[in-house]
Short mmCIF file of C-alpha atoms and ligand atoms in Angstrom, two decimals:
data_model
loop_
_atom_site.label_atom_id
_atom_site.label_comp_id
_atom_site.label_asym_id
_atom_site.label_seq_id
_atom_site.Cartn_x
_atom_site.Cartn_y
_atom_site.Cartn_z
CA MET N 1 21.90 35.92 -7.38
CA VAL N 2 23.50 32.59 -8.33
CA PRO N 3 23.79 30.55 -5.20
CA PHE N 4 27.15 28.94 -4.50
CA MET N 5 26.43 25.53 -3.17
CA THR N 6 28.55 23.51 -0.70
CA ARG N 7 28.30 19.71 -0.80
CA PHE N 8 27.16 18.36 2.61
CA VAL N 9 27.29 14.85 3.98
CA ASP N 10 25.17 14.74 7.17
CA VAL N 11 25.12 11.95 9.77
CA ARG N 12 22.23 10.07 8.13
CA ASN N 13 24.09 9.97 4.85
CA MET N 14 27.46 9.17 6.37
CA VAL N 15 26.24 6.17 8.37
CA ARG N 16 24.14 4.87 5.45
CA TRP N 17 27.07 5.19 3.04
CA ALA N 18 29.45 3.58 5.56
CA GLY N 19 27.02 0.73 6.20
CA GLU N 20 26.50 0.08 2.47
CA GLN N 21 30.21 0.23 1.65
CA GLY N 22 31.21 -1.81 4.68
CA PRO N 23 33.72 -0.51 7.25
CA GLU N 24 36.66 -2.61 5.98
CA LYS N 25 36.44 -1.15 2.43
CA ILE N 26 36.32 2.35 3.86
CA LEU N 27 39.30 1.64 6.16
CA ALA N 28 41.35 0.22 3.25
CA GLY N 29 40.46 3.30 1.13
CA LEU N 30 41.31 5.69 3.94
CA ILE N 31 44.68 4.06 4.60
CA GLY N 32 45.51 4.66 0.89
CA TYR N 33 44.60 8.31 1.10
CA LEU N 34 46.50 8.72 4.37
CA GLU N 35 49.59 7.11 2.84
CA GLU N 36 49.33 9.53 -0.10
CA ASP N 37 49.11 12.59 2.16
CA PHE N 38 51.80 11.46 4.63
CA GLY N 39 53.89 10.90 1.45
CA LYS N 40 53.74 14.66 0.69
CA TRP N 41 53.98 15.70 4.40
CA GLU N 42 56.38 18.58 3.71
CA VAL N 43 53.88 20.28 1.36
CA PHE N 44 51.24 20.81 4.08
CA ASP N 45 50.85 23.79 6.38
CA LYS N 46 51.23 22.41 9.89
CA THR N 47 50.41 23.81 13.32
CA PRO N 48 49.47 22.27 16.64
CA ARG N 49 45.68 22.35 16.99
CA VAL N 50 44.06 25.31 18.67
CA ALA N 51 42.60 24.08 21.97
CA SER N 52 40.16 25.65 24.40
CA HIS N 53 40.35 23.82 27.73
CA THR N 54 37.68 23.97 30.48
CA PRO N 55 36.95 21.76 33.50
CA PHE N 56 34.43 20.00 31.26
CA GLY N 57 36.85 19.00 28.52
CA VAL N 58 38.44 20.49 25.42
CA ILE N 59 37.18 21.93 22.11
CA GLU N 60 39.73 22.09 19.31
CA LEU N 61 40.15 23.38 15.75
CA MET N 62 42.54 21.43 13.46
CA PRO N 63 43.54 23.26 10.29
CA THR N 64 45.86 22.38 7.41
CA SER N 65 46.30 23.08 3.70
CA ASP N 66 48.24 21.55 0.76
CA HIS N 67 47.88 24.90 -1.02
CA GLU N 68 45.19 23.59 -3.35
CA THR N 69 42.69 22.64 -0.69
CA TYR N 70 42.26 23.92 2.83
CA GLY N 71 40.68 21.79 5.52
CA PHE N 72 39.80 22.02 9.19
CA LYS N 73 38.00 19.96 11.77
CA TYR N 74 36.06 21.02 14.83
CA VAL N 75 36.35 18.39 17.54
CA ASN N 76 35.69 18.07 21.29
CA GLY N 77 37.03 15.75 23.97
CA HIS N 78 34.87 15.43 27.09
CA PRO N 79 35.68 12.22 29.06
CA SER N 80 32.85 12.92 31.51
CA ASN N 81 30.28 13.03 28.69
CA PRO N 82 29.17 9.34 28.53
CA ALA N 83 28.07 9.48 32.20
CA ARG N 84 25.78 12.38 31.09
CA GLY N 85 24.48 10.59 28.01
CA TYR N 86 26.74 12.38 25.53
CA GLN N 87 29.74 11.01 23.53
CA THR N 88 33.32 11.78 24.57
CA VAL N 89 34.24 12.91 21.00
CA THR N 90 32.11 14.61 18.31
CA ALA N 91 33.25 16.42 15.21
CA PHE N 92 32.57 17.97 11.84
CA GLY N 93 34.93 19.16 9.11
CA VAL N 94 35.27 21.36 6.02
CA LEU N 95 37.25 21.46 2.82
CA ALA N 96 37.65 24.75 0.94
CA SER N 97 39.10 25.92 -2.28
CA VAL N 98 42.44 27.72 -1.72
CA SER N 99 41.93 29.74 -4.92
CA ASN N 100 38.80 31.59 -3.76
CA GLY N 101 38.44 30.49 -0.16
CA TYR N 102 34.92 29.17 -0.62
CA PRO N 103 33.94 26.07 1.37
CA THR N 104 33.24 23.26 -1.09
CA PHE N 105 32.57 20.30 1.25
CA LEU N 106 31.14 19.95 4.76
CA ALA N 107 30.73 16.64 6.57
CA GLU N 108 29.89 15.13 9.85
CA MET N 109 33.10 13.78 11.36
CA THR N 110 32.12 11.99 14.60
CA VAL N 111 31.90 8.70 12.73
CA LEU N 112 34.54 9.77 10.25
CA THR N 113 37.02 10.57 13.04
CA ALA N 114 36.74 7.03 14.41
CA PHE N 115 37.42 5.71 10.87
CA ARG N 116 40.37 8.06 10.36
CA THR N 117 41.95 7.42 13.80
CA ALA N 118 41.76 3.67 13.26
CA ALA N 119 43.02 3.89 9.67
CA THR N 120 45.96 6.05 10.86
CA SER N 121 46.78 3.53 13.63
CA ALA N 122 46.72 0.73 11.10
CA MET N 123 48.88 2.67 8.61
CA VAL N 124 51.44 3.25 11.41
CA ALA N 125 51.32 -0.36 12.54
CA LYS N 126 51.98 -1.48 8.96
CA VAL N 127 55.46 0.02 9.28
CA LEU N 128 56.16 -0.59 12.99
CA ALA N 129 54.38 -3.74 14.20
CA ARG N 130 56.05 -7.14 13.70
CA PRO N 131 54.78 -8.54 10.39
CA ASP N 132 53.99 -11.87 12.12
CA SER N 133 51.54 -10.14 14.59
CA THR N 134 48.31 -12.11 15.06
CA THR N 135 46.93 -10.97 18.42
CA MET N 136 45.91 -7.51 19.72
CA GLY N 137 45.32 -6.71 23.39
CA MET N 138 42.86 -3.84 23.80
CA ILE N 139 42.25 -1.69 26.82
CA GLY N 140 39.12 0.47 26.30
CA ALA N 141 35.93 -0.71 24.60
CA GLY N 142 34.37 2.68 23.90
CA SER N 143 33.36 4.39 20.66
CA GLN N 144 36.68 3.98 18.92
CA ALA N 145 37.27 0.27 19.71
CA GLU N 146 35.47 -1.50 16.92
CA PHE N 147 36.99 0.74 14.29
CA GLN N 148 40.47 -0.01 15.66
CA ALA N 149 39.83 -3.78 15.61
CA LEU N 150 38.62 -3.69 12.01
CA ALA N 151 41.47 -1.47 10.86
CA PHE N 152 44.14 -3.78 12.30
CA ARG N 153 42.57 -6.79 10.59
CA THR N 154 42.32 -4.86 7.32
CA ALA N 155 45.97 -3.76 7.37
CA LEU N 156 47.68 -6.58 9.33
CA GLY N 157 45.31 -9.56 9.30
CA ILE N 158 44.99 -9.49 13.10
CA ASN N 159 41.95 -11.61 14.00
CA SER N 160 42.55 -12.47 17.61
CA LEU N 161 41.51 -9.79 20.19
CA ARG N 162 41.85 -9.65 23.98
CA MET N 163 39.58 -6.93 25.36
CA TRP N 164 39.54 -5.25 28.77
CA ASP N 165 37.46 -2.30 29.95
CA THR N 166 36.53 -1.26 33.46
CA ASP N 167 32.93 -1.01 32.20
CA PRO N 168 31.48 -4.50 31.56
CA ALA N 169 28.66 -3.01 29.49
CA ALA N 170 31.18 -1.51 27.03
CA VAL N 171 32.87 -4.92 26.62
CA GLU N 172 29.49 -6.55 26.07
CA LYS N 173 28.70 -4.00 23.38
CA PHE N 174 32.06 -4.60 21.72
CA VAL N 175 31.57 -8.37 21.66
CA ARG N 176 28.05 -7.91 20.32
CA ASN N 177 29.32 -5.62 17.48
CA MET N 178 32.42 -7.58 16.59
CA THR N 179 31.30 -11.20 16.80
CA PRO N 180 29.38 -11.09 13.54
CA HIS N 181 32.62 -9.93 11.90
CA GLY N 182 34.25 -13.28 12.79
CA PHE N 183 36.84 -12.14 15.31
CA ASP N 184 38.20 -14.48 17.92
CA ILE N 185 37.57 -12.45 21.07
CA HIS N 186 38.85 -13.16 24.58
CA VAL N 187 37.03 -11.17 27.25
CA ALA N 188 39.86 -10.30 29.63
CA THR N 189 39.60 -10.10 33.42
CA SER N 190 42.11 -7.27 33.74
CA GLY N 191 44.44 -5.05 31.71
CA LEU N 192 47.23 -7.52 32.37
CA ASP N 193 45.12 -10.41 31.09
CA ALA N 194 44.29 -8.39 27.96
CA VAL N 195 47.82 -7.74 26.97
CA THR N 196 49.29 -11.13 27.88
CA GLY N 197 50.60 -12.75 24.77
CA ALA N 198 49.57 -9.80 22.54
CA ASP N 199 51.75 -8.68 19.61
CA VAL N 200 50.01 -5.30 19.43
CA ILE N 201 48.53 -3.40 22.43
CA THR N 202 45.91 -0.71 21.78
CA THR N 203 45.09 1.60 24.67
CA CYS N 204 41.97 3.59 23.97
CA THR N 205 40.55 4.88 27.24
CA ALA N 206 39.13 8.23 28.24
CA ASP N 207 39.96 9.79 31.54
CA LYS N 208 41.04 13.42 31.94
CA THR N 209 43.86 12.51 34.24
CA HIS N 210 47.35 11.09 34.06
CA ALA N 211 46.04 7.48 34.18
CA THR N 212 48.36 4.48 33.88
CA VAL N 213 46.40 1.82 32.07
CA LEU N 214 49.60 0.13 30.92
CA THR N 215 52.54 -0.38 33.25
CA SER N 216 55.99 -1.34 32.05
CA ASP N 217 55.86 -4.84 33.56
CA MET N 218 52.81 -5.58 31.33
CA VAL N 219 54.85 -4.98 28.13
CA GLY N 220 57.06 -7.72 26.71
CA ALA N 221 59.74 -7.58 24.01
CA GLY N 222 58.68 -7.01 20.43
CA VAL N 223 55.33 -5.45 21.16
CA HIS N 224 53.86 -2.56 19.16
CA ILE N 225 51.86 -0.16 21.36
CA ASN N 226 49.08 1.85 19.66
CA GLY N 227 48.44 4.52 22.29
CA ILE N 228 45.28 6.41 21.33
CA GLY N 229 43.71 7.82 24.45
CA GLY N 230 46.52 10.12 25.70
CA ASP N 231 45.74 13.08 23.46
CA CYS N 232 45.38 16.14 25.67
CA PRO N 233 47.42 18.00 28.29
CA GLY N 234 46.92 16.21 31.60
CA LYS N 235 45.51 13.06 29.89
CA THR N 236 47.88 10.13 29.40
CA GLU N 237 47.68 6.32 29.57
CA LEU N 238 51.17 4.87 29.59
CA ASP N 239 53.75 4.37 32.33
CA THR N 240 56.58 6.59 31.25
CA ALA N 241 59.09 3.75 31.84
CA ILE N 242 57.62 2.20 28.65
CA LEU N 243 58.65 5.24 26.63
CA TYR N 244 62.26 4.82 27.84
CA ARG N 245 62.27 1.08 27.01
CA GLY N 246 60.93 1.52 23.48
CA ASP N 247 61.20 3.89 20.54
CA VAL N 248 58.49 6.51 20.24
CA PHE N 249 56.87 7.55 16.94
CA VAL N 250 54.56 10.52 16.59
CA GLU N 251 52.51 12.38 14.08
CA TYR N 252 53.60 16.02 14.37
CA THR N 253 56.17 16.56 17.15
CA PRO N 254 55.17 20.08 18.33
CA GLN N 255 51.57 18.98 18.90
CA THR N 256 52.47 15.61 20.46
CA ARG N 257 54.87 17.25 22.94
CA ILE N 258 51.82 19.25 24.24
CA GLU N 259 49.22 16.51 24.11
CA GLY N 260 50.76 13.01 23.87
CA GLU N 261 52.33 10.54 26.25
CA ILE N 262 55.64 12.45 25.80
CA GLN N 263 54.17 15.45 27.70
CA ASP N 264 55.44 13.59 30.80
CA VAL N 265 59.09 13.33 29.68
CA PRO N 266 61.68 16.07 29.04
CA ALA N 267 61.16 18.27 26.00
CA ASP N 268 64.25 16.85 24.26
CA PHE N 269 63.07 13.19 24.62
CA PRO N 270 63.87 11.69 21.19
CA VAL N 271 60.97 10.83 18.91
CA THR N 272 60.61 10.04 15.24
CA GLU N 273 57.80 11.41 13.08
CA ILE N 274 56.00 8.58 11.25
CA TRP N 275 56.19 10.27 7.86
CA GLU N 276 60.02 10.08 8.08
CA VAL N 277 59.80 6.31 8.54
CA MET N 278 57.36 5.97 5.68
CA ALA N 279 59.66 8.05 3.45
CA GLY N 280 62.61 5.80 4.37
CA ARG N 281 64.46 8.71 5.95
CA LYS N 282 64.49 7.26 9.55
CA PRO N 283 64.40 3.70 10.81
CA GLY N 284 61.16 2.23 12.08
CA ARG N 285 61.28 -1.25 13.68
CA THR N 286 64.88 -2.42 13.68
CA SER N 287 64.54 -5.78 15.40
CA PRO N 288 61.82 -8.30 16.40
CA GLU N 289 62.59 -7.56 20.10
CA GLN N 290 62.17 -3.79 19.84
CA ILE N 291 59.19 -2.15 21.57
CA THR N 292 57.63 0.44 19.27
CA VAL N 293 55.23 3.05 20.65
CA TYR N 294 52.86 4.99 18.46
CA ASP N 295 51.98 8.05 20.62
CA SER N 296 48.81 9.03 18.74
CA VAL N 297 47.02 12.31 19.34
CA GLY N 298 45.34 12.80 15.98
CA PHE N 299 46.65 15.40 13.52
CA ALA N 300 44.91 17.72 11.06
CA ILE N 301 46.39 16.04 7.93
CA GLU N 302 44.56 12.82 8.86
CA ASP N 303 41.22 14.69 8.85
CA PHE N 304 42.13 16.31 5.60
CA SER N 305 42.75 12.83 4.07
CA ALA N 306 39.49 11.48 5.51
CA LEU N 307 37.46 14.42 4.18
CA ARG N 308 39.14 14.13 0.81
CA TYR N 309 38.38 10.40 0.65
CA VAL N 310 34.66 10.84 1.47
CA ARG N 311 34.38 13.74 -0.95
CA ASP N 312 35.97 11.73 -3.74
CA GLN N 313 33.89 8.62 -3.00
CA ILE N 314 30.54 10.33 -2.63
CA GLY N 315 31.20 13.17 -5.05
CA ASP N 316 27.96 14.78 -6.15
CA ASN N 317 25.97 11.65 -5.59
CA PRO N 318 22.57 12.91 -4.37
CA ASP N 319 21.87 9.56 -2.70
CA TYR N 320 24.45 10.41 -0.06
CA SER N 321 24.88 14.17 -0.03
CA ASP N 322 23.01 17.44 -0.38
CA ASP N 323 23.83 20.92 -1.71
CA ILE N 324 23.52 23.50 1.03
CA ASP N 325 23.44 27.27 0.63
CA LEU N 326 26.21 28.12 3.06
CA VAL N 327 27.90 31.06 1.35
CA ALA N 328 26.10 34.34 0.57
CA ASN N 329 26.88 34.96 -3.10
CA PRO N 330 25.54 38.35 -4.48
CA ASP N 331 25.54 38.96 -8.20
CA ASP N 332 27.66 42.06 -7.52
CA PRO N 333 30.41 40.82 -5.19
CA LYS N 334 30.48 44.25 -3.60
CA ASP N 335 26.71 44.47 -3.01
CA LEU N 336 26.24 42.20 -0.05
CA PHE N 337 23.76 44.58 1.49
CA GLY N 338 21.60 44.38 -1.58
CA MET N 339 20.87 40.72 -0.86
CA ILE N 340 18.98 41.68 2.24
CA GLY N 341 16.13 43.03 0.13
CA VAL N 342 15.15 46.06 2.23
CA LEU N 343 12.46 47.76 0.15
CA SER N 344 12.68 51.28 1.36
CA PRO N 345 14.05 53.14 4.35
CA VAL N 346 11.61 53.67 7.16
CA GLY N 347 10.31 57.28 6.69
P1 NAD R 1 34.74 6.43 25.10
O1 NAD R 1 34.44 7.31 26.27
O2 NAD R 1 33.65 6.06 24.20
O3 NAD R 1 35.43 5.07 25.61
C1 NAD R 1 36.48 5.04 26.56
C2 NAD R 1 36.40 3.71 27.29
O4 NAD R 1 37.55 3.66 28.17
C3 NAD R 1 35.16 3.53 28.18
O5 NAD R 1 34.43 2.36 27.83
C4 NAD R 1 35.76 3.46 29.59
O6 NAD R 1 34.99 2.57 30.47
C5 NAD R 1 37.10 2.93 29.35
N1 NAD R 1 38.08 3.17 30.40
C6 NAD R 1 38.36 4.34 31.06
N2 NAD R 1 39.34 4.15 31.94
C7 NAD R 1 39.74 2.89 31.84
C8 NAD R 1 40.73 2.07 32.46
N3 NAD R 1 41.55 2.61 33.41
N4 NAD R 1 40.88 0.82 32.09
C9 NAD R 1 40.10 0.25 31.16
N5 NAD R 1 39.13 0.93 30.52
C10 NAD R 1 38.95 2.23 30.85
O7 NAD R 1 35.88 7.14 24.28
P2 NAD R 1 36.34 6.92 22.77
O8 NAD R 1 35.60 7.79 21.87
O9 NAD R 1 36.43 5.45 22.50
O10 NAD R 1 37.81 7.51 22.83
C11 NAD R 1 38.80 6.85 23.60
C12 NAD R 1 39.98 7.79 23.77
O11 NAD R 1 40.64 8.04 22.54
C13 NAD R 1 39.58 9.17 24.34
O12 NAD R 1 40.52 9.54 25.31
C14 NAD R 1 39.65 10.04 23.08
O13 NAD R 1 39.95 11.38 23.49
C15 NAD R 1 40.76 9.41 22.37
N6 NAD R 1 40.80 9.68 20.91
C16 NAD R 1 42.03 9.83 20.36
C17 NAD R 1 42.11 10.03 18.99
C18 NAD R 1 43.45 10.16 18.36
O14 NAD R 1 43.54 10.50 17.18
N7 NAD R 1 44.53 9.80 19.08
C19 NAD R 1 40.91 10.07 18.22
C20 NAD R 1 39.71 9.89 18.80
C21 NAD R 1 39.64 9.69 20.17
#
């Protein structure tokens, strides 16, 4: 039997690789891969993710394919987890060869999802935020927050942050992690304080309820809103009045209508898919006064790009990856039973 080996990047290797590369280099690389894949959007198989909802949270599968490579991510969303000592979001993902269906690459994606979500936000902000943006107001200092801050500096040069979270310990953690990176950080006393004077507002909270962390009166002209935390039926962050004041941009409309901020407005509420703006088919920002809203939920193509990036960067490098024997591969493809090695029937 010749084993078929799948390349595997585990948590230990992912975090070591990310630490050695530096997060900003990875974010810049990911933005490039995302732009490439959003540039061939129409090639991909697309479907809203398959979600299993329970009172605890949601578990989702996110598949896509460009007809050469197939990919999927397993991800959960459990807002009550941190109170029980678990993370809100964890994930892993797979790439497979379309030609024979064998899985070629398997990776942890809890860390990688934070990178890919932030890189996607930054890619979108590159085409929607005002180019003169210097300050980001942030509501939510959880797991995603540092990645978002670094991505916006990488793509837009934003160095001034105004942070609010209802949990002071989360803010303290954010300041501790980001201060060595040279950000100018204002610890806000409220959501309103965080967004005052901000050019970009990132909402990144976790609450399995229709929360309103940003009300319309908090949002001034010309702001770009990067709405991350409303990503599940029954889980939103923005006052719907904001959606009517601004223009709303989404990843994949059928999924966002189920999961995004626009779940709270009629099904014919107009939105623009971000790939259409990037391709020059639809307008993005049309004036400095316009309010643009990126209603992010996270889409399978972004995970595909992220897996592809890590696979290409790490390749077969044994310092950061291992071969694992994931696929049974008998010499005779019809003799699977023969692999079990039963010596003789019990007489
Ligand atoms: P997390 O649980 O680590 O952090 C969430 C933070 O929000 C916590 O620190 C909490 O105290 C704070 N918070 C909750 N309600 C608040 C409020 N009303 N005002 C201010 N702060 C508040 O979660 P995370 O991993 O950082 O994820 C944040 C959100 O982003 C989650 O809802 C998650 O599902 C979502 N998410 C979206 C994507 C995407 O692609 N759109 C990807 C990953 C995560």
